[in-house]
Coordinates of N, CA and C in Angstrom, one line a residue:
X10 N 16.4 35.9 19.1 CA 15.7 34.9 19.7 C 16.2 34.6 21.1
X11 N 15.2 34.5 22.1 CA 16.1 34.1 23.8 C 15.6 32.4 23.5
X12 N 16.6 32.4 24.6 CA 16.8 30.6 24.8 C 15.5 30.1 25.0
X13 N 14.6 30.7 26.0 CA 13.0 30.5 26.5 C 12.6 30.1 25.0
X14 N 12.6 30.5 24.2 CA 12.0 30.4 22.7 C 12.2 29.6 22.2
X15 N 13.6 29.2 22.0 CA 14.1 28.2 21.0 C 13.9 26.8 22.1
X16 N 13.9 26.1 23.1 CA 13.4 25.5 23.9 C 11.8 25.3 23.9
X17 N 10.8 26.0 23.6 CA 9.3 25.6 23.3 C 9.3 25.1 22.3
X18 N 10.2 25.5 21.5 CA 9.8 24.9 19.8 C 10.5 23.4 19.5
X19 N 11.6 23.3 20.5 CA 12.3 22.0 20.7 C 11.6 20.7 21.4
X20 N 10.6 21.6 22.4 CA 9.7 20.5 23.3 C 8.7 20.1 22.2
X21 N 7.8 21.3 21.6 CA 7.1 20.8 20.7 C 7.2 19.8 19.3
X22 N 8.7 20.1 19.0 CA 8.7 19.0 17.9 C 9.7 17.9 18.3
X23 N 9.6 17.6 19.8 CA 9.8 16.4 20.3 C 8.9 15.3 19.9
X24 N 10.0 13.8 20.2 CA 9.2 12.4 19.7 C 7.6 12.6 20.8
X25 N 7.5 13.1 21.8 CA 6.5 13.4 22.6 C 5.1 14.0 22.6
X26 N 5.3 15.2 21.4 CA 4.2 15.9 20.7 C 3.4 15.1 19.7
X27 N 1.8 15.1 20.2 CA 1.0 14.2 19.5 C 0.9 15.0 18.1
X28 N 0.8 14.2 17.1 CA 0.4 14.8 15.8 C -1.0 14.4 15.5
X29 N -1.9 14.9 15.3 CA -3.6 14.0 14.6 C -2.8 14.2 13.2
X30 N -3.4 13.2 12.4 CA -3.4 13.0 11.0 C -4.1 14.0 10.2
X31 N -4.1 14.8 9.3 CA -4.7 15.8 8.6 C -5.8 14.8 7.8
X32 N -7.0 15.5 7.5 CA -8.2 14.9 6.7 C -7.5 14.1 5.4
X33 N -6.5 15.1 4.7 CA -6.2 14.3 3.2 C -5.1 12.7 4.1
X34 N -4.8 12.7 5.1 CA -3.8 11.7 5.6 C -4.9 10.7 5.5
X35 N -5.9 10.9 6.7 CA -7.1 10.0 6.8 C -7.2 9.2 5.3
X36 N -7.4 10.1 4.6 CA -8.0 9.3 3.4 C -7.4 8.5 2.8
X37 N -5.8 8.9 2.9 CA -5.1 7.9 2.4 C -4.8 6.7 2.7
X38 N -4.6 6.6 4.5 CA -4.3 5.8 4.9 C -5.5 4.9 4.8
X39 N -6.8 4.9 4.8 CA -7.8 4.7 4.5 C -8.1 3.7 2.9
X40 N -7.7 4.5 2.0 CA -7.2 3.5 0.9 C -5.9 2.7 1.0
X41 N -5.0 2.6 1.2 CA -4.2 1.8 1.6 C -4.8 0.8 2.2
X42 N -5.6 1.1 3.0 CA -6.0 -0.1 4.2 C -7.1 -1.0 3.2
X43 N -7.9 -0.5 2.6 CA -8.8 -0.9 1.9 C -7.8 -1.7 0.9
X44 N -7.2 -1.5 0.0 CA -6.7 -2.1 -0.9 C -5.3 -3.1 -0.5
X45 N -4.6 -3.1 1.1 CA -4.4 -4.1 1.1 C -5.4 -5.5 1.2
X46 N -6.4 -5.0 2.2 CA -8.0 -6.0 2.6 C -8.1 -6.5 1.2
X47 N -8.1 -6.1 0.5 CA -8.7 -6.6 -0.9 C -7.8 -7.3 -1.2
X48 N -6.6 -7.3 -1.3 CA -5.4 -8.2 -1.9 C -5.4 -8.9 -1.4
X49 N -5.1 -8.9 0.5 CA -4.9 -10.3 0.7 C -6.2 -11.3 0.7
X50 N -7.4 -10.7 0.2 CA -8.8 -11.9 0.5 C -8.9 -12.3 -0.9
X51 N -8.1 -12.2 -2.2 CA -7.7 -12.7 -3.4 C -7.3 -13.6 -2.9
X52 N -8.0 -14.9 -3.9 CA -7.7 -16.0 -4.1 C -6.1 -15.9 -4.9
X53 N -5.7 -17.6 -4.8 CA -4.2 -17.9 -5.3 C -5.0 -18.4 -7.0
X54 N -4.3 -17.8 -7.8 CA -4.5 -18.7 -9.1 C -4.4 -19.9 -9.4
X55 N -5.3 -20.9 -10.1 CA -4.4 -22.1 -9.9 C -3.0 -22.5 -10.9
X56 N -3.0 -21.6 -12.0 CA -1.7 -21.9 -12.6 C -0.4 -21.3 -11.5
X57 N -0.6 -20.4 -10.9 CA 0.7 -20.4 -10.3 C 0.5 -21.0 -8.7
X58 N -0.4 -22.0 -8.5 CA -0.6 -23.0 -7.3 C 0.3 -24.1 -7.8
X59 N 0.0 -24.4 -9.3 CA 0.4 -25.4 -10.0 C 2.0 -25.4 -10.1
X60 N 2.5 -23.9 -10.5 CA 3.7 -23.4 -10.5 C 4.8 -23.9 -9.4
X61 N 3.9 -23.5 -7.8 CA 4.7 -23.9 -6.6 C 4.9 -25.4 -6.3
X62 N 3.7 -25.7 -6.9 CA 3.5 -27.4 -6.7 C 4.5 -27.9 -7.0
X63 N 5.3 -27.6 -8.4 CA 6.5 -28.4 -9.1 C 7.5 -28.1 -8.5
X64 N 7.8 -26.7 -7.6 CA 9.2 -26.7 -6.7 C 9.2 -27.7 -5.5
X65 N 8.3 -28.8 -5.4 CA 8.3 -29.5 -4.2 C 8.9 -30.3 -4.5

């Protein structure tokens, strides 16, 4: 290998080289995103509203 070589491959997997997300990434991150949305728009129960109440 010449130095010219090993220097492209060093630029390219620099913090600088954009990566796109692969289709199966998309999807994931996609569920994640969905299923935090969903958690935090869950209501608080009221037994454990009740729970915090008593540490006051």
């Amino acid at each position: 290998m010449s130095s010219k070589t090993g220097s492209q491959r060093s630029e390219a997997s620099g913090k600088d080289a954009v990566k796109k997300p692969s289709a199966k990434g998309q999807d994931v991150n996609g569920a994640l995103r969905r299923a935090y949305e969903s958690t935090v728009d869950e209501s608080i129960p009221q037994n454990l509203l009740d729970l915090l109440s008593k540490l006051d």
